[in-house]
Coordinates of C-alpha atoms in Angstrom, one line a residue:
X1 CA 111.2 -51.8 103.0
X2 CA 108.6 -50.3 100.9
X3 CA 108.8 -53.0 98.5
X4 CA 108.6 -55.9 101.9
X5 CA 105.3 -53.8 102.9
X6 CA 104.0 -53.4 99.7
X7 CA 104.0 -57.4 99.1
X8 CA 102.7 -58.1 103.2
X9 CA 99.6 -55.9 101.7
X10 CA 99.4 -57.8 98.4
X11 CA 99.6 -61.3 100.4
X12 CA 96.6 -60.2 102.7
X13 CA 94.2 -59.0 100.1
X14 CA 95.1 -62.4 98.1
X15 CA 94.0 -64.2 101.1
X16 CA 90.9 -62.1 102.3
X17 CA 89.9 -62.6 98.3
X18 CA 90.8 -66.1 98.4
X19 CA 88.7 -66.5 102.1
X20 CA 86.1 -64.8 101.0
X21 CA 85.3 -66.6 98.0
X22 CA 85.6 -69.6 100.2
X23 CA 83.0 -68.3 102.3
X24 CA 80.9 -67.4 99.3
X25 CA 80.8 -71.0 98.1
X26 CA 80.7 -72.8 101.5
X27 CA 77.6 -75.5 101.0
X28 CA 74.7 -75.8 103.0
X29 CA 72.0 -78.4 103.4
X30 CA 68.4 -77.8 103.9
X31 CA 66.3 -81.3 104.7
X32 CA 62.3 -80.5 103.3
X33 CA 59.5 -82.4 104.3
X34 CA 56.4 -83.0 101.9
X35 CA 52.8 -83.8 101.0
X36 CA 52.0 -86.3 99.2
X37 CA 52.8 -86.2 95.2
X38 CA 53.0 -88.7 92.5
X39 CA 54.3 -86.0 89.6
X40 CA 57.8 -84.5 89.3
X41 CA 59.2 -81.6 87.2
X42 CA 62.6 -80.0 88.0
X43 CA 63.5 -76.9 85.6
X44 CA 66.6 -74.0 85.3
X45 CA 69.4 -75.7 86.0
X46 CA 68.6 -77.9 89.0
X47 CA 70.2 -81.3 89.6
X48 CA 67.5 -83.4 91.0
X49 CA 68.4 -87.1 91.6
X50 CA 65.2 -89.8 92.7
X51 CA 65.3 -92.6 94.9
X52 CA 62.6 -94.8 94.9
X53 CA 61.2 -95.1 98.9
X54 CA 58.6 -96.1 101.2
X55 CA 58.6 -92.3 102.4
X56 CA 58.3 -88.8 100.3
X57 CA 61.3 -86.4 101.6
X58 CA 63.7 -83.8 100.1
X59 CA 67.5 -82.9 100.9
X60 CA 68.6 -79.4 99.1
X61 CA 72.4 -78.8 98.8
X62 CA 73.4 -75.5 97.3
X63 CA 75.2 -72.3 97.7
X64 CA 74.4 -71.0 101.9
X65 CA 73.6 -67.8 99.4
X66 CA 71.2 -69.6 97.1
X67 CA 69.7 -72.8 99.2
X68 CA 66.8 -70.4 100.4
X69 CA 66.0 -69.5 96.5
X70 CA 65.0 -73.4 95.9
X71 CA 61.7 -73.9 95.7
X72 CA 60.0 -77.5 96.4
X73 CA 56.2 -76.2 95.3
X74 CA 53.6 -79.1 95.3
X75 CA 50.4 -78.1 93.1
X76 CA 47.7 -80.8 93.3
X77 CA 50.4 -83.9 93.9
X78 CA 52.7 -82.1 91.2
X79 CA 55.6 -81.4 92.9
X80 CA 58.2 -78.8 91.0
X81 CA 61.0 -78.4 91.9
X82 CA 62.7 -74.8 90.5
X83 CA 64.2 -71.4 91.4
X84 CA 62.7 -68.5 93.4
X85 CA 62.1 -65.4 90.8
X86 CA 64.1 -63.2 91.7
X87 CA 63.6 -59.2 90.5
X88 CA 66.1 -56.7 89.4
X89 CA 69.3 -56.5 87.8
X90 CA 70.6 -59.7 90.2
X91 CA 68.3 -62.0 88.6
X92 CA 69.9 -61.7 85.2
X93 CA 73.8 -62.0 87.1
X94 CA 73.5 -64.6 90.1
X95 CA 75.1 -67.4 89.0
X96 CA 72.7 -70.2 91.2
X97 CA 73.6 -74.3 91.4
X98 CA 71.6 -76.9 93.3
X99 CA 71.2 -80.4 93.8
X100 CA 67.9 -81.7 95.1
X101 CA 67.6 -85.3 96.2
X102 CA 63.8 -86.6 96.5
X103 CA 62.7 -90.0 97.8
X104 CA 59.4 -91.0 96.4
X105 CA 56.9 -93.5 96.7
X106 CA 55.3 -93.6 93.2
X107 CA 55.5 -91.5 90.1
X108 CA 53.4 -91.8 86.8
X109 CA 55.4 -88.6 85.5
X110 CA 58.5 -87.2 85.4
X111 CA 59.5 -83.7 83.8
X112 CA 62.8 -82.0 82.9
X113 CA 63.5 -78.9 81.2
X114 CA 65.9 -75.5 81.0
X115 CA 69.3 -77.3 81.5
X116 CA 68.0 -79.4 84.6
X117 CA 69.8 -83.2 84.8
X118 CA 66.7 -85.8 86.3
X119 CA 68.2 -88.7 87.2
X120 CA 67.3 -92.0 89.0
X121 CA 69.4 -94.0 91.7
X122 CA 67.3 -97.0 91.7
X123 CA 64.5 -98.7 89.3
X124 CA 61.4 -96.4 89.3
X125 CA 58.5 -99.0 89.4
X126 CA 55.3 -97.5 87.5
X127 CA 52.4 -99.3 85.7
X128 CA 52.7 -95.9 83.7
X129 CA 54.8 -93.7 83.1
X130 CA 55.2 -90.3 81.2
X131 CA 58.9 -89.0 80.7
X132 CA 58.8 -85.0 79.1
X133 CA 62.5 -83.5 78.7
X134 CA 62.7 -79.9 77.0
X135 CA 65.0 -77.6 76.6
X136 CA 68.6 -78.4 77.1
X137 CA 67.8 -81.0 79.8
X138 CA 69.0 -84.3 80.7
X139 CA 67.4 -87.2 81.4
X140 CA 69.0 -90.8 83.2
X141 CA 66.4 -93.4 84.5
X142 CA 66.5 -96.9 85.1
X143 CA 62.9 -97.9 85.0
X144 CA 60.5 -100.9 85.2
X145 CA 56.6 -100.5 83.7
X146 CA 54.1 -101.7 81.3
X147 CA 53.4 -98.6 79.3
X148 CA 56.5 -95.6 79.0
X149 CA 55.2 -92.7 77.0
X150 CA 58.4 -90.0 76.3
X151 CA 58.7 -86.7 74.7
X152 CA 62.3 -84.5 73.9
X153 CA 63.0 -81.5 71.9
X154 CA 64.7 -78.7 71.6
X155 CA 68.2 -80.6 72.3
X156 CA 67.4 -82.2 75.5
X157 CA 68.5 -85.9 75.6
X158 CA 66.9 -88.8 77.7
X159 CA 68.4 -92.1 78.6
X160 CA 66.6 -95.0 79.4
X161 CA 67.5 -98.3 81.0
X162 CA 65.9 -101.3 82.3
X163 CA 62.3 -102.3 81.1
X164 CA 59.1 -101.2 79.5
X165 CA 56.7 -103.4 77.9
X166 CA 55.2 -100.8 75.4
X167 CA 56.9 -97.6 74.8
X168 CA 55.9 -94.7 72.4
X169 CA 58.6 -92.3 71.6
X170 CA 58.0 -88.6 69.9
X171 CA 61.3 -86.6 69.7
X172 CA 62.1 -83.5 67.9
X173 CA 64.3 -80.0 67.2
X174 CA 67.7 -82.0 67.3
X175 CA 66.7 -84.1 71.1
X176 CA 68.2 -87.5 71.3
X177 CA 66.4 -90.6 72.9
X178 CA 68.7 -93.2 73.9
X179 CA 66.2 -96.7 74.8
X180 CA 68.7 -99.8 73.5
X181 CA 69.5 -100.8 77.3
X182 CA 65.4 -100.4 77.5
X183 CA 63.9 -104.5 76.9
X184 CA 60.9 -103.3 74.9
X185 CA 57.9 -105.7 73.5
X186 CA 56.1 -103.1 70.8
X187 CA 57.6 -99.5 70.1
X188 CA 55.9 -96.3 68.3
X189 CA 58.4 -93.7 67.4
X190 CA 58.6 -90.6 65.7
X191 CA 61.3 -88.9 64.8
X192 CA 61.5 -85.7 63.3
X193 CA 63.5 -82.0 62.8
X194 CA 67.0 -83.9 63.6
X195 CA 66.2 -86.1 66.2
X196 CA 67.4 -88.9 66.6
X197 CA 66.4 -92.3 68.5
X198 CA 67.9 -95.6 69.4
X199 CA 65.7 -98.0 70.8
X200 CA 65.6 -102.2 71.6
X201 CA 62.3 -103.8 70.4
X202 CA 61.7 -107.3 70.1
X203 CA 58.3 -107.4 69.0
X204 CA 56.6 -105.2 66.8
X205 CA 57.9 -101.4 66.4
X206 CA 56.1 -98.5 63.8
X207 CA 58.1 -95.8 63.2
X208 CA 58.2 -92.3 61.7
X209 CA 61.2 -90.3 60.7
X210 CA 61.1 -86.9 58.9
X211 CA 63.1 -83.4 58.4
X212 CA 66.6 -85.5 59.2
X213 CA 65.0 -87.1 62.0
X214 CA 67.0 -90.9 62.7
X215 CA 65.4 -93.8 64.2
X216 CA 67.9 -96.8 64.6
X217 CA 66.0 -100.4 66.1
X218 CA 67.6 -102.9 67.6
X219 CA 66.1 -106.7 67.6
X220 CA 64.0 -109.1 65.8
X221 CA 61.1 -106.8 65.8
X222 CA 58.5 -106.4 62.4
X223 CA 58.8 -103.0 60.8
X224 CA 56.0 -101.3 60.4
X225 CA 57.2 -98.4 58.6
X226 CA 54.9 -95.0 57.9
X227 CA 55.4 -91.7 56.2
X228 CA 59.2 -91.4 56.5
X229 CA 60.6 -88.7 54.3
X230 CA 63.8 -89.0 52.2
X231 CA 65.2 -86.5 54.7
X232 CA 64.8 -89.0 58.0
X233 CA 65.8 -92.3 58.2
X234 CA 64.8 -95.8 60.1
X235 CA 67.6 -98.9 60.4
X236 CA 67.8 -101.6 62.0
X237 CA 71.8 -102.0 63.6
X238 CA 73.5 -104.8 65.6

């Protein structure tokens, strides 16, 4: 009898535990209206995913016990998108996920850094466009512009699809730049502390590699090649 109890008891905690961690990770949505912005950065973590509208809105889904923390802050048309600070000993042991989803109408910038993932669902359409991933981060666009400028480092990797007339590439501290499914005219790239780029160029392309940095070119493009080190290296593949 003692033994028939004692397992009734052990069943009920089990499923009070197992209810309660339920409860714990139930999702919520929060739907976020905004001003008008034509900058993005998303940082700590954050998935944000862009769609490419004729209205600027927000859709938050994350932890009911986190989705308050998000924080949509537009500074002069910047809009970033990050965690509330929290204070104490929870903010070093709250474990906090999110996914953002953002419709915008145009963007000349686009940021990503601290383990965030920035990634398109449709072509972003920009005469310009500036692409900065730091930190960990990833990066997944399909875009369409005349002039892409894009940064990496410290092991944050971008990837790049669709079009870009002229695109200038600086990556370092081990970030990879992935730009072969990008049609490019005339490229710029510098490579550099273990980097590494890949990028299609049918033009012209001037590239830099140094301190193990790799730059691999793809197409019938004329190398202009300048002040590559023995330690980095610039082929042309496929």
């Amino acid at each position: 009898m003692k033994t028939h109890s004692l397992t009734k008891k052990l069943c009920l905690l089990f499923t009070l535990v197992t209810l309660g961690t339920f409860i714990v990770k139930a999702q919520s949505t929060k739907n976020v209206s905004l001003n008008s912005f034509n900058s993005v950065s998303v940082s700590a973590g954050i998935q944000l995913i862009i769609t490419q509208s004729n209205s600027e809105s927000a859709r938050i889904e994350a932890n009911s016990n986190n989705i308050d923390d998000v924080v949509l802050e537009n500074s002069g048309g910047r809009l970033n998108v990050k965690w509330k600070k929290l204070d104490g000993f929870f903010s070093k042991n709250r474990n906090r996920e999110a996914k953002v989803y953002l419709n915008y109408k145009n963007l000349n910038s686009v940021s990503a850094s601290s383990g965030s993932l920035l990634k398109s669902t449709n072509v972003l359409k920009a005469d310009r466009l500036s692409v900065d991933v730091s930190s960990g981060a990833n990066l997944n666009l399909q875009l369409a512009c005349n002039n892409l400028e894009v940064n990496t480092s410290s092991g944050s990797n971008a990837k790049l699809s669709g079009s870009a007339k002229n695109i200038a590439i600086d990556s370092s501290s081990g970030s990879t730049v992935s730009a072969v499914e990008t049609n490019t005219e005339y490229a710029k790239a510098q490579a550099s502390s273990g980097a590494n780029i890949r990028v299609s160029v049918s033009k012209g392309i001037e590239a830099s590699a140094s301190s193990g940095g790799n730059i691999n070119y793809k197409g019938d493009a004329a190398l202009n090649k300048k002040g590559s080190s023995r330690s980095g290296s610039v082929n042309k593949i496929g």
